[in-house]
Short mmCIF file of C-alpha atoms in Angstrom, two decimals:
data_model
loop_
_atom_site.label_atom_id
_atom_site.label_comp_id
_atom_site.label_asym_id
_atom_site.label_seq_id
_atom_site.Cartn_x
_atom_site.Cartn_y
_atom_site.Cartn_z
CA UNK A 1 2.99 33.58 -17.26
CA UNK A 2 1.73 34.06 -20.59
CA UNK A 3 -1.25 32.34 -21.79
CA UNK A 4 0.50 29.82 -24.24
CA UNK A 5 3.09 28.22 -21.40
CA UNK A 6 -0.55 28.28 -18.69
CA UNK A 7 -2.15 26.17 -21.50
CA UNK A 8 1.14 23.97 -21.91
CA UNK A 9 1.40 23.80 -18.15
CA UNK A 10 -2.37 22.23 -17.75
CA UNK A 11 -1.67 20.06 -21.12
CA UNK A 12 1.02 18.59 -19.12
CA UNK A 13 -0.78 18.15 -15.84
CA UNK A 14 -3.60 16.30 -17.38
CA UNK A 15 -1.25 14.09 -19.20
CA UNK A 16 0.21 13.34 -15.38
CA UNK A 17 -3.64 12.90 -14.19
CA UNK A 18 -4.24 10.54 -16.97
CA UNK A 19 -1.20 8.54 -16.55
CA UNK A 20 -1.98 8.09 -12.81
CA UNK A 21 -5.54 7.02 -13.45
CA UNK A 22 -3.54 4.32 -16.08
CA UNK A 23 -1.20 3.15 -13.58
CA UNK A 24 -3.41 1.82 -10.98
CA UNK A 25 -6.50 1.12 -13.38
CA UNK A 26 -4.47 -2.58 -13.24
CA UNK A 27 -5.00 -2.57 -9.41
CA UNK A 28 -8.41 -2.55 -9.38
CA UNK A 29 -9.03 -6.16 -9.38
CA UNK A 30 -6.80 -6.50 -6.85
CA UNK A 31 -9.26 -3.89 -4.80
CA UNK A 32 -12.69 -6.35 -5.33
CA UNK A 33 -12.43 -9.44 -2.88
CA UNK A 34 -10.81 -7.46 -0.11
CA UNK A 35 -13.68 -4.29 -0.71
CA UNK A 36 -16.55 -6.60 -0.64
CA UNK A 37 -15.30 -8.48 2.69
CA UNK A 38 -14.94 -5.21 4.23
CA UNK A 39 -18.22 -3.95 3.54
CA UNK A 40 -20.02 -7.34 4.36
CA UNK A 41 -17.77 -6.92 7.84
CA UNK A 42 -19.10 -3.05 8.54
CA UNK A 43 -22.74 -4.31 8.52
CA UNK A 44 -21.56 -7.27 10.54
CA UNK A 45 -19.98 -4.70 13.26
CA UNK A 46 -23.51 -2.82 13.71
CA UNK A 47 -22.39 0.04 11.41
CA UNK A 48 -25.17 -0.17 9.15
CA UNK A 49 -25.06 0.20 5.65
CA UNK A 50 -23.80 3.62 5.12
CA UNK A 51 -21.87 3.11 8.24
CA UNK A 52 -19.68 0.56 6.49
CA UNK A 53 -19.61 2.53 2.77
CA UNK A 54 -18.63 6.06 4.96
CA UNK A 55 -15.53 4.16 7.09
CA UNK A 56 -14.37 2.79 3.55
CA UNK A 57 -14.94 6.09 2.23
CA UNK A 58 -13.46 8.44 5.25
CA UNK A 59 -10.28 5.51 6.98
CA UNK A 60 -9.82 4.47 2.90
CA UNK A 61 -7.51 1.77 4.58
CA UNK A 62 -8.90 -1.61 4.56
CA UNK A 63 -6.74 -3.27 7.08
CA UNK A 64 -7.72 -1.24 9.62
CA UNK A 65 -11.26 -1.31 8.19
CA UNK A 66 -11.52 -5.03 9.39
CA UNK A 67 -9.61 -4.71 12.40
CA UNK A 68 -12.35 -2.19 13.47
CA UNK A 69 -14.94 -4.24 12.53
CA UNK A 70 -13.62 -6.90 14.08
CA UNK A 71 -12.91 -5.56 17.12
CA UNK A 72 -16.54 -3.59 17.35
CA UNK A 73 -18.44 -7.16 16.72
CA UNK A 74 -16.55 -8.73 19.49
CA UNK A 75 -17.61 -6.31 22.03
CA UNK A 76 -14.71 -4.36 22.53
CA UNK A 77 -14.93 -0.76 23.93
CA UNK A 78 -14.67 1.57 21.47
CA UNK A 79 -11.28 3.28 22.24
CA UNK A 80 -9.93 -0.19 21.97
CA UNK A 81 -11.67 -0.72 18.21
CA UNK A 82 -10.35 2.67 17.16
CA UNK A 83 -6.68 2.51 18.73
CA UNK A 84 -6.31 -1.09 17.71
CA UNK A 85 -7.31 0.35 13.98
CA UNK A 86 -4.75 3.14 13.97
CA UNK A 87 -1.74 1.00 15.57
CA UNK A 88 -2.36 -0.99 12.04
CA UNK A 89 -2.25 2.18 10.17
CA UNK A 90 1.09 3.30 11.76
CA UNK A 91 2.87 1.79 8.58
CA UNK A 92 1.61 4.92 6.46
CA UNK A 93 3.88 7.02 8.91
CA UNK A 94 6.69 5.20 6.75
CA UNK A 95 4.81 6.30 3.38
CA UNK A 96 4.17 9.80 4.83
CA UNK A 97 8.18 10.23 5.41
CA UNK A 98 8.89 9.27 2.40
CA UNK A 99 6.82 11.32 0.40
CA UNK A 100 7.64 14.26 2.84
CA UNK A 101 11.01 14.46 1.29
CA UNK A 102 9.81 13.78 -2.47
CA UNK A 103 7.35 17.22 -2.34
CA UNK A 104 9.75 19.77 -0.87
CA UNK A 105 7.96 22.68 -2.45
CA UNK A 106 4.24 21.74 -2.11
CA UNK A 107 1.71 23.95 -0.37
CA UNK A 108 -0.06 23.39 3.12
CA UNK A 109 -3.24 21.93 0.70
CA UNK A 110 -1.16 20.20 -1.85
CA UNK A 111 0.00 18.39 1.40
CA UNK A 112 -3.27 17.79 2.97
CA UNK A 113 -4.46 16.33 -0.55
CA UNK A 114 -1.04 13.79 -0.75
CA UNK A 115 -1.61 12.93 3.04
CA UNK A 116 -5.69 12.18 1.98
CA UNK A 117 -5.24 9.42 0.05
CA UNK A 118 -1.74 7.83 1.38
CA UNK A 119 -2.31 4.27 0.75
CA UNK A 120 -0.10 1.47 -0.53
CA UNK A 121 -0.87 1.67 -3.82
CA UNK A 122 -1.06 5.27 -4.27
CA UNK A 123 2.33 5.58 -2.66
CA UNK A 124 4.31 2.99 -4.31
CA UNK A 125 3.10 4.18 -7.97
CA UNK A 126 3.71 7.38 -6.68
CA UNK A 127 7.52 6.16 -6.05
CA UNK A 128 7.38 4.38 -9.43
CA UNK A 129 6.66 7.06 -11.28
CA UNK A 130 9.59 9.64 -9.02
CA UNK A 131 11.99 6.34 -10.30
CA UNK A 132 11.24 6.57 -14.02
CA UNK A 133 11.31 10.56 -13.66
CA UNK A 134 8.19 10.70 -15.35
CA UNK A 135 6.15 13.68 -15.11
CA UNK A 136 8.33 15.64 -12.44
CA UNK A 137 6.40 18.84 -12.76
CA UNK A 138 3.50 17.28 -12.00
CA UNK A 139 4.00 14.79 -9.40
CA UNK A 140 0.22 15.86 -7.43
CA UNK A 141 -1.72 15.62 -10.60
CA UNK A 142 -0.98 12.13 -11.58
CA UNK A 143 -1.08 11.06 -7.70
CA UNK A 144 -4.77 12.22 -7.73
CA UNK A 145 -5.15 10.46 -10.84
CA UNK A 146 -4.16 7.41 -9.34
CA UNK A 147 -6.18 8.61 -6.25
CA UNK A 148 -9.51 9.19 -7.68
CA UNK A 149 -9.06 5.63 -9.37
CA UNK A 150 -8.74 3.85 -6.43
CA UNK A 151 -10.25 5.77 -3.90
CA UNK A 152 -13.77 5.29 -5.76
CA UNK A 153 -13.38 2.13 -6.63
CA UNK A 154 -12.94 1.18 -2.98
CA UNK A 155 -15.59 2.77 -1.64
CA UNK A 156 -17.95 1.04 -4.70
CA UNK A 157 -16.60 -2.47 -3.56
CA UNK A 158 -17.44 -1.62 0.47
CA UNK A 159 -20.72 -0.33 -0.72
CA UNK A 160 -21.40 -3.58 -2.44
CA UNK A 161 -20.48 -5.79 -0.19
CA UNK A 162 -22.65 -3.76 2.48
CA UNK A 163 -25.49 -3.48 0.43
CA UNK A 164 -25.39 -6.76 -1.41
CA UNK A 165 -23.39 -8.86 1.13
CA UNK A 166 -21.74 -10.21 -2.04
CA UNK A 167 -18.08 -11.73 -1.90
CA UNK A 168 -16.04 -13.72 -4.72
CA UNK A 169 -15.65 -17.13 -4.64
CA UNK A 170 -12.14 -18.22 -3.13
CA UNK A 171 -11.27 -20.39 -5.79
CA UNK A 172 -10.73 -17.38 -7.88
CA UNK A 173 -8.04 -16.32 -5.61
CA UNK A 174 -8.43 -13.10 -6.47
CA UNK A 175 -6.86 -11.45 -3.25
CA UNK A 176 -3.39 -12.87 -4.50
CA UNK A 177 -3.70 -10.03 -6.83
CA UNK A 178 -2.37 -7.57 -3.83
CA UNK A 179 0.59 -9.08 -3.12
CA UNK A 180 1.43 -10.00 -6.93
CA UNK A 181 0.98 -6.19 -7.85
CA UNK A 182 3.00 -5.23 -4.84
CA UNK A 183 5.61 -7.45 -6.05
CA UNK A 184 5.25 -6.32 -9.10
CA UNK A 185 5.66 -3.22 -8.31
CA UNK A 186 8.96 -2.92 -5.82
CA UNK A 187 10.95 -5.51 -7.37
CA UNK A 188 12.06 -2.87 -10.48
CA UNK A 189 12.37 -0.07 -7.43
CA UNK A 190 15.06 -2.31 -5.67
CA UNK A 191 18.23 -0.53 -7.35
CA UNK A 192 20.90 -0.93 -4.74
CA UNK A 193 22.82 -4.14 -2.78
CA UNK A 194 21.48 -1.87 0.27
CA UNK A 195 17.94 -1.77 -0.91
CA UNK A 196 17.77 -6.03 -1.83
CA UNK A 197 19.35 -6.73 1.51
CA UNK A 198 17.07 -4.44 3.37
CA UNK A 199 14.25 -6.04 1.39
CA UNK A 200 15.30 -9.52 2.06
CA UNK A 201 15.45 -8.47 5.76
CA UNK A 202 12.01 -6.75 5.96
CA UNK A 203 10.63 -10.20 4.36
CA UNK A 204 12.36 -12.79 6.47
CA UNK A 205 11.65 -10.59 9.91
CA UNK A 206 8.03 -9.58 8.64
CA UNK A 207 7.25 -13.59 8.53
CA UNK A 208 8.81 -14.67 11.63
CA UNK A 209 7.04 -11.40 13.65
CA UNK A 210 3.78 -12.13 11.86
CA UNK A 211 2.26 -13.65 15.04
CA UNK A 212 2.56 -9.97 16.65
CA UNK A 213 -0.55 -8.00 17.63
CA UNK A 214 -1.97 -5.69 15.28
CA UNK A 215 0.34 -5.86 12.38
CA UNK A 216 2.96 -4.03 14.54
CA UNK A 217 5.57 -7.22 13.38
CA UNK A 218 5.70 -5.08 10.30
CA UNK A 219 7.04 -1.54 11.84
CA UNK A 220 9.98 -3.84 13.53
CA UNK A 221 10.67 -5.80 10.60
CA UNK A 222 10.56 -2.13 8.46
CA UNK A 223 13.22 -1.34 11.46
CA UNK A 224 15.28 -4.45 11.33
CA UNK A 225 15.50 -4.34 7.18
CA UNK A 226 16.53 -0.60 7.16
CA UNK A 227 19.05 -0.83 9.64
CA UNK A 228 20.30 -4.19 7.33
CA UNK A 229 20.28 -2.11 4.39
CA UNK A 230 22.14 0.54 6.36
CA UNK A 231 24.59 -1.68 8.10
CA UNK A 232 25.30 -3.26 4.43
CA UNK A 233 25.58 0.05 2.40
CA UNK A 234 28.42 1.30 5.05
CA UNK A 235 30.32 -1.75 4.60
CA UNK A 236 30.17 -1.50 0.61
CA UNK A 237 31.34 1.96 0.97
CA UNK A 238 34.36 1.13 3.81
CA UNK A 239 35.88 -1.38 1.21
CA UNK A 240 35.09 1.18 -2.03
CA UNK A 241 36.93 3.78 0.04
CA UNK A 242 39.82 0.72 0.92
CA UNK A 243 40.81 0.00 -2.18
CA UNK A 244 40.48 3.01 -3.70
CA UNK A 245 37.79 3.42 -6.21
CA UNK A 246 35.20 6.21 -5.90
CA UNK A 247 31.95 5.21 -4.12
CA UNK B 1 -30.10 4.21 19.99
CA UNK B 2 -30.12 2.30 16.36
CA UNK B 3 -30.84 3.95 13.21
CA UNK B 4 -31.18 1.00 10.86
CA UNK B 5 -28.96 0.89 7.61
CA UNK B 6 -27.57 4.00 9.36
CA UNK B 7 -26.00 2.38 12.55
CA UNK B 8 -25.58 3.61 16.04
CA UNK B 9 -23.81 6.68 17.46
CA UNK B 10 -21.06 4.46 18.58
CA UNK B 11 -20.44 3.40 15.18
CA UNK B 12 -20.28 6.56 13.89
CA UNK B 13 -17.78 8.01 16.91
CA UNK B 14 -15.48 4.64 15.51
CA UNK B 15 -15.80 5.75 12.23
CA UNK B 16 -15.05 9.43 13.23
CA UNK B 17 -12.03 8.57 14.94
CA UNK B 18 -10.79 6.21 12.73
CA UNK B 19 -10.84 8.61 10.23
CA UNK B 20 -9.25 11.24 11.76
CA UNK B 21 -6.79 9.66 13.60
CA UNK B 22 -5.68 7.81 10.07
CA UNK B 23 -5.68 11.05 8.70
CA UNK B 24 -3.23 12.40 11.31
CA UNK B 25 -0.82 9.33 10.62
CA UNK B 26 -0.40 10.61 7.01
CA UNK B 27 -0.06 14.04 7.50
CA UNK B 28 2.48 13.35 10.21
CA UNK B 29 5.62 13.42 8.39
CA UNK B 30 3.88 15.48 5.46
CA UNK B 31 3.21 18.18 7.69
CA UNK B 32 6.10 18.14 10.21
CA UNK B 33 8.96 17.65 7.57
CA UNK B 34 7.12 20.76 5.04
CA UNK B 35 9.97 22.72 3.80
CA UNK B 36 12.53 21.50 5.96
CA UNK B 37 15.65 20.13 4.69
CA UNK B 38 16.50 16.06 5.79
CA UNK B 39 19.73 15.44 6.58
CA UNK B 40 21.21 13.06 3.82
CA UNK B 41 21.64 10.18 6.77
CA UNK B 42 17.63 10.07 7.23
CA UNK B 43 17.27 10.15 3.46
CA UNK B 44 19.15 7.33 2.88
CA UNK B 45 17.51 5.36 5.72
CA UNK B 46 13.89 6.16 3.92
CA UNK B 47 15.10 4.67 0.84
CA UNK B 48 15.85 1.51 2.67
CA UNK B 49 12.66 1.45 4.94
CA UNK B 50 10.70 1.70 1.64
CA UNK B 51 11.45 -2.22 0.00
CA UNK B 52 11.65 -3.13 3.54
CA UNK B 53 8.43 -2.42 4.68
CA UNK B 54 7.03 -3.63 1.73
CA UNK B 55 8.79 -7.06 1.82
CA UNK B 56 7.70 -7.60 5.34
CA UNK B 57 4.16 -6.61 3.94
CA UNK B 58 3.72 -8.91 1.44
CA UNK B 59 6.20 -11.99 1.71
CA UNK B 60 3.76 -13.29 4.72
CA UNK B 61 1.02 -12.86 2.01
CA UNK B 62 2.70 -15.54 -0.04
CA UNK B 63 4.45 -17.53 2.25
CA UNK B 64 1.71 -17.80 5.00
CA UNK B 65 -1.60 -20.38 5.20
CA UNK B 66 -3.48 -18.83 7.82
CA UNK B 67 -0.62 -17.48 9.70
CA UNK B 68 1.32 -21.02 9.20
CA UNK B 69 4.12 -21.64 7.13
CA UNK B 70 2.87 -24.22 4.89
CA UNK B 71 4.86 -25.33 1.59
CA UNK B 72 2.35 -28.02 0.82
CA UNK B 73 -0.37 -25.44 0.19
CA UNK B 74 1.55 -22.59 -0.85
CA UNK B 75 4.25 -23.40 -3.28
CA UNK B 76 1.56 -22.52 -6.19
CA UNK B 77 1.66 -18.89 -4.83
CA UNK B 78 5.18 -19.17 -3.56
CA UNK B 79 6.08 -20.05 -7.55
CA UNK B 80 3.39 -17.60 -8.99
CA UNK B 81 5.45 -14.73 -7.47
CA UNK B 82 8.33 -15.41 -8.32
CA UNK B 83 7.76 -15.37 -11.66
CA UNK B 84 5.61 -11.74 -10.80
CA UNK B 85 9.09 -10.80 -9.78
CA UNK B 86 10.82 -11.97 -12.33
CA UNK B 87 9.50 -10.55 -15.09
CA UNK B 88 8.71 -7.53 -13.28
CA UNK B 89 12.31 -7.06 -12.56
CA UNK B 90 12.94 -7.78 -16.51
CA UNK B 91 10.42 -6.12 -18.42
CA UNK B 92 8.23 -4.09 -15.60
CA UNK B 93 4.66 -3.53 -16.75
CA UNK B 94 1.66 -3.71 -13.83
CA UNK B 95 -0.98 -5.55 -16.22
CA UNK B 96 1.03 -8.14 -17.94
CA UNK B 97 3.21 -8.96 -14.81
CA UNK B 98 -0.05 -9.53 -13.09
CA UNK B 99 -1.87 -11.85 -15.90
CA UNK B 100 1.46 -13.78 -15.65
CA UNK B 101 1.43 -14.23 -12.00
CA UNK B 102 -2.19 -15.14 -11.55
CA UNK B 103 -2.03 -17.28 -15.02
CA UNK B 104 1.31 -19.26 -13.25
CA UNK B 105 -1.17 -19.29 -9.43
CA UNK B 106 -3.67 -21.25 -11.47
CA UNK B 107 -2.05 -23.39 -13.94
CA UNK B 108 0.21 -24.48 -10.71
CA UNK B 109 -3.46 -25.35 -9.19
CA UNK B 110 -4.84 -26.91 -12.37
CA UNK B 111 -2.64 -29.07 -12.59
CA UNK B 112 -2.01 -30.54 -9.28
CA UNK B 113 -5.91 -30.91 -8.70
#
């Protein structure tokens, strides 16, 4: 490589760095109330301090963050605390499939760095970005720029809310900001009949198993909307094939 | 044994394996798939599972009162996102879809209080 396309090459993954730190700079509000109650919560638990701002900083996944926490102040044993945590993580298995086959040619660390800081956000502007076929070169670079946006950011708010036991007032309703930006964010991904039914699925099933333990409503209602989206895309493609026109 | 703003061992061991087992969730499929080829069956299903699990993640968010279905208290937020989604789906944009939604959310709640 000569040193003109090198010097192109880095041009181009900084651009992809910037643009990731861009792209979830908007989610940070939507990181504040949630941060803060999680750090208030790790003090609660008997973490201490930098207890709670290290298990923001190491899980970097609130939900199981406060199921820990919660779990740990009520006594529980502490195999219980930790499994119950990781049974609410399971829906990054999801993300880590997907990305799997989105980063065919990545090295064993370029792996270990997208598996780091696999998160919701992360991994949804990660799919944005594939959809618009921006910066395909560089897909790691802007996922760490969207990484090392968030990822400090959430460990600030934890840290705050452990050290100053501050929260937001509810009025503000700031924690609607998480579902509005996921919203905001899948609704332009949705690009087949398939994909809307399975979506429409997921939602209906996801509200009527939200009473199950541990967020584990939301692997079966992931299930239940795939195989939807499956069950619908054959059928478009039986009747394509039926009457002729190309699929 | 407690160490003040520094917690107990027991904390730390939840912390520990919190981490590390979350860690081993995402590399799961990151590390077991690495260079393999999918076959185009389990491909498709992925790009199904993806709005699914997403829908199930957030429509409770909206929908939901404390784990209740409750239209009484919700249609504000119930409203808000649609109109996320709306314009989302016509113009896309993060920021502005998000002033839009959280604008609707408390103009809804303005005016009915």
């Amino acid at each position: 490589m000569t040193a003109d396309t090198g010097a192109a090459a880095s041009a181009a993954s900084r651009a992809a760095f910037r643009a990731g730190v861009l792209e979830c700079l908007t989610l940070i509000p939507s990181y504040v109330p949630f941060g803060l109650v999680c750090g208030v919560a790790g003090v609660q638990a008997g973490l201490g301090e930098w207890g709670a701002v290290a298990l923001a900083a190491f899980a970097f996944a609130g939900s199981s963050q406060a199921v820990l926490t919660q779990f740990l102040q009520g006594g529980a044993p502490l195999m219980i605390a930790v499994l119950s945590g990781l049974v609410v993580n399971l829906r990054m298995a999801v993300y880590s499939a997907a990305i799997s086959s989105r980063i065919a040619g990545a090295t064993r660390r370029e792996r270990m760095l997208w598996a780091a800081f696999l998160v919701d956000q992360t991994f949804i502007s990660n799919e944005t970005r594939h959809q618009r076929g921006e910066h395909m070169d560089h897909p790691l670079a802007f996922y760490l720029g969207c990484a090392f946006t968030l990822w400090p950011w959430w460990v600030l708010m934890n840290a705050i809310g452990a050290f100053a036991g501050a929260k937001l007032p509810t009025s503000w309703q700031l924690e609607f900001t998480i579902p509005l930006s996921f919203v905001a964010m899948v609704v332009p991904l949705l690009k087949s009949r398939g994909q809307i039914l399975a979506a429409m699925a997921g939602g209906v099933a996801g509200v009527l198993l939200y009473a199950m333990p541990l967020k584990t409503g939301l692997i079966a209602a992931c299930v239940f909307g795939t195989c939807v989206g499956m069950l619908v895309d054959t059928m478009l493609a039986k009747r394509a094939m039926s009457s002729g026109a190309t699929p | 044994m407690n160490w003040g703003s520094f917690g107990t061992v027991d904390g730390w061991l939840a912390i520990v394996g919190l981490a590390i087992g979350t860690f081993a969730i995402r590399y799961s499929f990151i590390g077991l798939l690495a260079g393999k080829k999918l076959p185009p069956r389990f491909d498709r299903a992925l790009q199904l599972a993806v709005p699914a699990i997403f829908a199930a993640l957030v429509v409770p968010l909206i929908l939901l009162h404390a784990g209740e279905f409750n239209m009484q208290i919700r249609w504000p937020h119930i409203v808000a996102a649609l109109v996320t989604g709306v314009y989302a789906w016509w113009r896309g944009g993060m920021l502005i879809s998000l002033v839009i939604g959280m604008a609707t959310l408390h103009g809804l709640l303005w005016c009915v209080s």
